[in-house]
PDB file of C-alpha atoms and ligand atoms in Angstrom:
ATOM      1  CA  UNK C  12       8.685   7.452   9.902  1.00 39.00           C
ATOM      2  CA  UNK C  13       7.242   6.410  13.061  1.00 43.00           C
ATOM      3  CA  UNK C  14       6.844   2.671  13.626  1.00 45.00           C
ATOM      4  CA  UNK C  15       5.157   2.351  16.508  1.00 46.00           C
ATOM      5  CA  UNK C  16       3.199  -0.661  18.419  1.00 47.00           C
ATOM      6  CA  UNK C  17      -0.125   0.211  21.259  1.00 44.00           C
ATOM      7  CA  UNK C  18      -1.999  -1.618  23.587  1.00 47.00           C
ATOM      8  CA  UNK C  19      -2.259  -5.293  22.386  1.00 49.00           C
ATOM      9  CA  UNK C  20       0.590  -5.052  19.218  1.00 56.00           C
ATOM     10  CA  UNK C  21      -1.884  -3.250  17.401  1.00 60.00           C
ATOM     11  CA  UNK C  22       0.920  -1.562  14.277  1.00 68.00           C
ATOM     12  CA  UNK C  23       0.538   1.785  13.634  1.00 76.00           C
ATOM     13  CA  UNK C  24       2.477   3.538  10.736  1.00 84.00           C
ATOM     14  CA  UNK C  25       2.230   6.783  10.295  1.00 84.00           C
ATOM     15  CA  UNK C  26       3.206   8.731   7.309  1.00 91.00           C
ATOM     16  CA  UNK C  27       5.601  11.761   7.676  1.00 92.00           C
ATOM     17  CA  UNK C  28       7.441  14.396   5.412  1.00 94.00           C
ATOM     18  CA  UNK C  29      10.070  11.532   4.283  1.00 94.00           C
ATOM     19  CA  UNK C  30       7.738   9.014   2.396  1.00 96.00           C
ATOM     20  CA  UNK C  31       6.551  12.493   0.104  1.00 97.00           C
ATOM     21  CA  UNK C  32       6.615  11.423  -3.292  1.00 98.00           C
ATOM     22  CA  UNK C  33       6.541  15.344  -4.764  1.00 96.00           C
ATOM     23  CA  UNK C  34       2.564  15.475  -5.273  1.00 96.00           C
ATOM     24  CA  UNK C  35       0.089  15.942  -2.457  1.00 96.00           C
ATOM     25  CA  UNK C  36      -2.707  13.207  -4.232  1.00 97.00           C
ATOM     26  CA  UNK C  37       0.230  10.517  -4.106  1.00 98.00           C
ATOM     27  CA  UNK C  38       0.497  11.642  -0.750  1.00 98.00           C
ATOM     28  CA  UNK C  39      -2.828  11.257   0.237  1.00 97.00           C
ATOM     29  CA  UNK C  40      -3.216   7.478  -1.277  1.00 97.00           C
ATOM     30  CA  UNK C  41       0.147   6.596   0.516  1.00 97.00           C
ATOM     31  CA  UNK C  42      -1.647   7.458   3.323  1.00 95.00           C
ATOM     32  CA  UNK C  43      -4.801   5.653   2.793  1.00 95.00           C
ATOM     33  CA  UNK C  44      -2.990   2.319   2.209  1.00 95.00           C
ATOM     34  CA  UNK C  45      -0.964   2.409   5.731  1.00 93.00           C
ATOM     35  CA  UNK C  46      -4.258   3.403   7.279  1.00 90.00           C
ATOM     36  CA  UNK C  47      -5.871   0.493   5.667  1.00 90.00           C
ATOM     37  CA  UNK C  48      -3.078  -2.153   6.262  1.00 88.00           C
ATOM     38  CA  UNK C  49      -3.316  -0.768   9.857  1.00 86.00           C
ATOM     39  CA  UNK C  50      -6.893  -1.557   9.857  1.00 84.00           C
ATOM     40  CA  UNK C  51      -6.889  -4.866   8.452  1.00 83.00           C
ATOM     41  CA  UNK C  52      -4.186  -6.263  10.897  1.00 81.00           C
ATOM     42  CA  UNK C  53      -6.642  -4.718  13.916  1.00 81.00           C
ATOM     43  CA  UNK C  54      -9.986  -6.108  12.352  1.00 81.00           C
ATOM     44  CA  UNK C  55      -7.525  -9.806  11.700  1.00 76.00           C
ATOM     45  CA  UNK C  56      -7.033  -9.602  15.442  1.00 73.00           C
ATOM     46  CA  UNK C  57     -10.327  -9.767  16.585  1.00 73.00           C
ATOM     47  CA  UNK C  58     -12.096 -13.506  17.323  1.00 58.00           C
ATOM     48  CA  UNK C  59     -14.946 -13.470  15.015  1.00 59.00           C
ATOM     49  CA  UNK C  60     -14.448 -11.367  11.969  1.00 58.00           C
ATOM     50  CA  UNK C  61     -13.744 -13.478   9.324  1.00 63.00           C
ATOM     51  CA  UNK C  62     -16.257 -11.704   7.010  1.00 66.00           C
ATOM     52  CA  UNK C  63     -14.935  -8.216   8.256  1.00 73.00           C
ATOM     53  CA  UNK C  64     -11.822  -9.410   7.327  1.00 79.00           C
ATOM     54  CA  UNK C  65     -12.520 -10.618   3.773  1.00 81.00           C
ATOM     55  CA  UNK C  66     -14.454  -7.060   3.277  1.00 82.00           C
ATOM     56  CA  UNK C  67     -11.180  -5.347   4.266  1.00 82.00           C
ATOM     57  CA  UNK C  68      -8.826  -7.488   2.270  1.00 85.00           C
ATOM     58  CA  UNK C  69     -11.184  -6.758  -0.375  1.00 88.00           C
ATOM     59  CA  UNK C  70     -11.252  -2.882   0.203  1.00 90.00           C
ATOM     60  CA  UNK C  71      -7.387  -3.129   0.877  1.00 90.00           C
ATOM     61  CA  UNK C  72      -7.014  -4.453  -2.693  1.00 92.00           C
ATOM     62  CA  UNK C  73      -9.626  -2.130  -4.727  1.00 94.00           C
ATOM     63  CA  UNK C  74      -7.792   0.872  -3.130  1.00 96.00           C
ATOM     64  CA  UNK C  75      -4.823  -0.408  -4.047  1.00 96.00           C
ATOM     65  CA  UNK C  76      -5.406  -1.185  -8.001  1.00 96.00           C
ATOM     66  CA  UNK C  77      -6.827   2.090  -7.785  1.00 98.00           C
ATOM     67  CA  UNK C  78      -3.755   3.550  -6.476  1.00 98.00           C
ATOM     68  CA  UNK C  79      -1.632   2.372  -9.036  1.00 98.00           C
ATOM     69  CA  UNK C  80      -3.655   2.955 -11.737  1.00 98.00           C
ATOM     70  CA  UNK C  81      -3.312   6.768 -10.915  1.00 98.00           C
ATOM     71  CA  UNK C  82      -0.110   6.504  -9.937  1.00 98.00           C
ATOM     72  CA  UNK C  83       1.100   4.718 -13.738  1.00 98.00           C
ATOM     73  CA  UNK C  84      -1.083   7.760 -14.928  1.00 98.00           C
ATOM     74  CA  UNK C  85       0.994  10.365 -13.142  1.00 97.00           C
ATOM     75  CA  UNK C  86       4.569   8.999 -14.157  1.00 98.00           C
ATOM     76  CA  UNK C  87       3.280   8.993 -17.802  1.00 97.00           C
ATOM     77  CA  UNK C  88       1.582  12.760 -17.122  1.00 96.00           C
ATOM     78  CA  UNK C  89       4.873  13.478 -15.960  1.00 97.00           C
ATOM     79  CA  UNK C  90       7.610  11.788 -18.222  1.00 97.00           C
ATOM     80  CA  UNK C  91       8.943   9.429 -15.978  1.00 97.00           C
ATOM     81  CA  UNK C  92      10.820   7.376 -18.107  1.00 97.00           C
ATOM     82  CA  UNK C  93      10.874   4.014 -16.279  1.00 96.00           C
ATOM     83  CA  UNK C  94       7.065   3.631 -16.133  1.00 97.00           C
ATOM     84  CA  UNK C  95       7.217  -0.224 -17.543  1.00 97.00           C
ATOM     85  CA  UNK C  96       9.168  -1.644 -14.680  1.00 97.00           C
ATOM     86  CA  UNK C  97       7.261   0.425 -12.229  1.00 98.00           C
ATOM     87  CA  UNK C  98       3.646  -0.912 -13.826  1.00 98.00           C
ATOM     88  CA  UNK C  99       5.666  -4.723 -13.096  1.00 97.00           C
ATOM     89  CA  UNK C 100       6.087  -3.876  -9.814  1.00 97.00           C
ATOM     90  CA  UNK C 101       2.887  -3.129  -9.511  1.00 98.00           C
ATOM     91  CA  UNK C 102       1.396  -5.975 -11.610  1.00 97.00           C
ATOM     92  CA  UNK C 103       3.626  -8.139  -9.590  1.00 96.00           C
ATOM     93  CA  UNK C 104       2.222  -6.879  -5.647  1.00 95.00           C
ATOM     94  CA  UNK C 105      -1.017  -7.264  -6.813  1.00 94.00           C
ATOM     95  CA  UNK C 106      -1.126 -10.796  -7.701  1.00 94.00           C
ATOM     96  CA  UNK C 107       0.722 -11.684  -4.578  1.00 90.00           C
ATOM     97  CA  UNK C 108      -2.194 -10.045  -3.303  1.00 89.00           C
ATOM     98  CA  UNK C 109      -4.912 -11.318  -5.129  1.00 90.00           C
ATOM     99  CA  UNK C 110      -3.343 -15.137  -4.546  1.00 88.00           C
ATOM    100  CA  UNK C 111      -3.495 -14.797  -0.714  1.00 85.00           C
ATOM    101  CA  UNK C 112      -6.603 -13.108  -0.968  1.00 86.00           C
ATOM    102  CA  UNK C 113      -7.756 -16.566  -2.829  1.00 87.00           C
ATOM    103  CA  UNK C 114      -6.068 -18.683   0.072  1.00 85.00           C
ATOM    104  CA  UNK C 115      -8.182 -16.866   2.460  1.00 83.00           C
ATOM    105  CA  UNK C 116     -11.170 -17.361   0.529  1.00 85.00           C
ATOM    106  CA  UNK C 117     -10.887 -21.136   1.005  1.00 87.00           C
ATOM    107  CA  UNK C 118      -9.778 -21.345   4.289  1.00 85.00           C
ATOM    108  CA  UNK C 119      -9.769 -17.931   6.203  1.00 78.00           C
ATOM    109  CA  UNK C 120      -7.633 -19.536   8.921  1.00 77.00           C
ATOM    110  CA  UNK C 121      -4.902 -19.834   6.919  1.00 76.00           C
ATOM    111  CA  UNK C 122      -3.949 -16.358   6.331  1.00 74.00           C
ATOM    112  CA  UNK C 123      -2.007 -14.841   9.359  1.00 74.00           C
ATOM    113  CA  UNK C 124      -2.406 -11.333  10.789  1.00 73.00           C
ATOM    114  CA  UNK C 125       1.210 -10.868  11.379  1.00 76.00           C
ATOM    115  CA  UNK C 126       2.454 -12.338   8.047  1.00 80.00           C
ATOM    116  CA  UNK C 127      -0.073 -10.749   5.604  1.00 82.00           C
ATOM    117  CA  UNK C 128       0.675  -7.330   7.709  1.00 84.00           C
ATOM    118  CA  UNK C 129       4.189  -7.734   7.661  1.00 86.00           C
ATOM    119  CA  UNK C 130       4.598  -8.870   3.755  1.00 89.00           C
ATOM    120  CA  UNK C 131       2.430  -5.812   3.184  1.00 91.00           C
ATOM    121  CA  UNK C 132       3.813  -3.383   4.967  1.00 90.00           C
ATOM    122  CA  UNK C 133       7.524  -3.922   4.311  1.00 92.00           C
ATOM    123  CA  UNK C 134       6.176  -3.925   0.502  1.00 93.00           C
ATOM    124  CA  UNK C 135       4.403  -0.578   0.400  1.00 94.00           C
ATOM    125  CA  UNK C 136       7.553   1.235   2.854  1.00 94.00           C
ATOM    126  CA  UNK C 137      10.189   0.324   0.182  1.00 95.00           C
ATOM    127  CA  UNK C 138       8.377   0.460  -2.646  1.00 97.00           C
ATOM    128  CA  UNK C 139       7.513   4.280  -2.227  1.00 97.00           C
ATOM    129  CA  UNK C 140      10.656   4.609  -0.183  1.00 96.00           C
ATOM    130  CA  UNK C 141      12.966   3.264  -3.396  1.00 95.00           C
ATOM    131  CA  UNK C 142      10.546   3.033  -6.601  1.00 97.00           C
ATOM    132  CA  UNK C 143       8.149   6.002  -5.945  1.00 98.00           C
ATOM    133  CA  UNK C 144      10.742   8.212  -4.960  1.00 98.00           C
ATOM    134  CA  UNK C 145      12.792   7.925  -8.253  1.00 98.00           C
ATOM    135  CA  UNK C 146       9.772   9.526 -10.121  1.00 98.00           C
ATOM    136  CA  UNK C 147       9.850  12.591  -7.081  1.00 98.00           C
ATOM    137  CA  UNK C 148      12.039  14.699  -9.087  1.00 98.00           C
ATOM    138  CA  UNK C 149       9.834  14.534 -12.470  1.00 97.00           C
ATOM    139  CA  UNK C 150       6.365  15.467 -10.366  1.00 97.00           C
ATOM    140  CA  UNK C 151       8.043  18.416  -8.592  1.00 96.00           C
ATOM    141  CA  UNK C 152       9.099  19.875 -11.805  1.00 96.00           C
ATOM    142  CA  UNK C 153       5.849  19.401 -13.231  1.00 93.00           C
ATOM    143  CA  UNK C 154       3.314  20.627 -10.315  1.00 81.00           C
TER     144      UNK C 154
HETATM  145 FE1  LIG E 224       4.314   2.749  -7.198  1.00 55.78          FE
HETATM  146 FE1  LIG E 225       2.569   4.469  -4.785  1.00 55.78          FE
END
């Protein structure tokens, strides 16, 4: 995992070998959502992008109820047998999302770059680093 910070304290996360959940499409979202988070803390940088911002926010969150859609669809393709406390985890991120995604909304000042990055980030690392890697063992044996 390499945390790394360029330039202005622009984040960049990349993904490596060690957040591999067992199947390469997991993988690939994983991916997609640091890339994303990444992107939304650069575009909340900038002066004047408070509609760029609200577009990525609202990308940020598609992708993500999207993710674990196919994700909840995997564990049960696979057998994982603690699917209903992962889908609450889930359930749960997502309207912590959706809430500040309302506070912005009203008042797009009062969502800050480092916080929103920060909540997010720390979320997605240990939640594939803890609750997506308990269902690694169950997609190796089935891919
Ligand atoms: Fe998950
Ligand atoms: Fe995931």
């Amino acid at each position: 995992m390499n945390y790394d910070f360029w330039g202005v304290g622009v984040p960049v996360i990349e993904w490596d070998e060690s957040l591999s959940v067992g199947d390469e499409e997991m993988d690939r979202h994983h991916r997609r959502l640091l890339e994303m988070l990444c992107r939304l803390h650069a575009v909340m940088r900038t002066v004047d992008a408070n509609t760029a911002v609200g577009q990525v926010l609202a990308d940020l969150l598609a992708y993500t109820e999207f993710h674990f859609d196919e994700e909840e669809k995997c564990m049960r393709r696979v057998g994982f047998p603690r699917l209903e406390a992962h889908r609450e985890s889930h359930a749960a991120l997502t309207g912590a999302v959706l809430s500040m995604k309302a506070d912005y909304d009203q008042e797009p000042g009062s969502l800050l770059a480092e916080e929103l990055f920060e909540f997010l980030s720390d979320w997605l690392l240990r939640h594939i680093k803890a609750e997506d890697m308990a269902y690694k063992p169950y997609m190796l044996k089935a891919n």
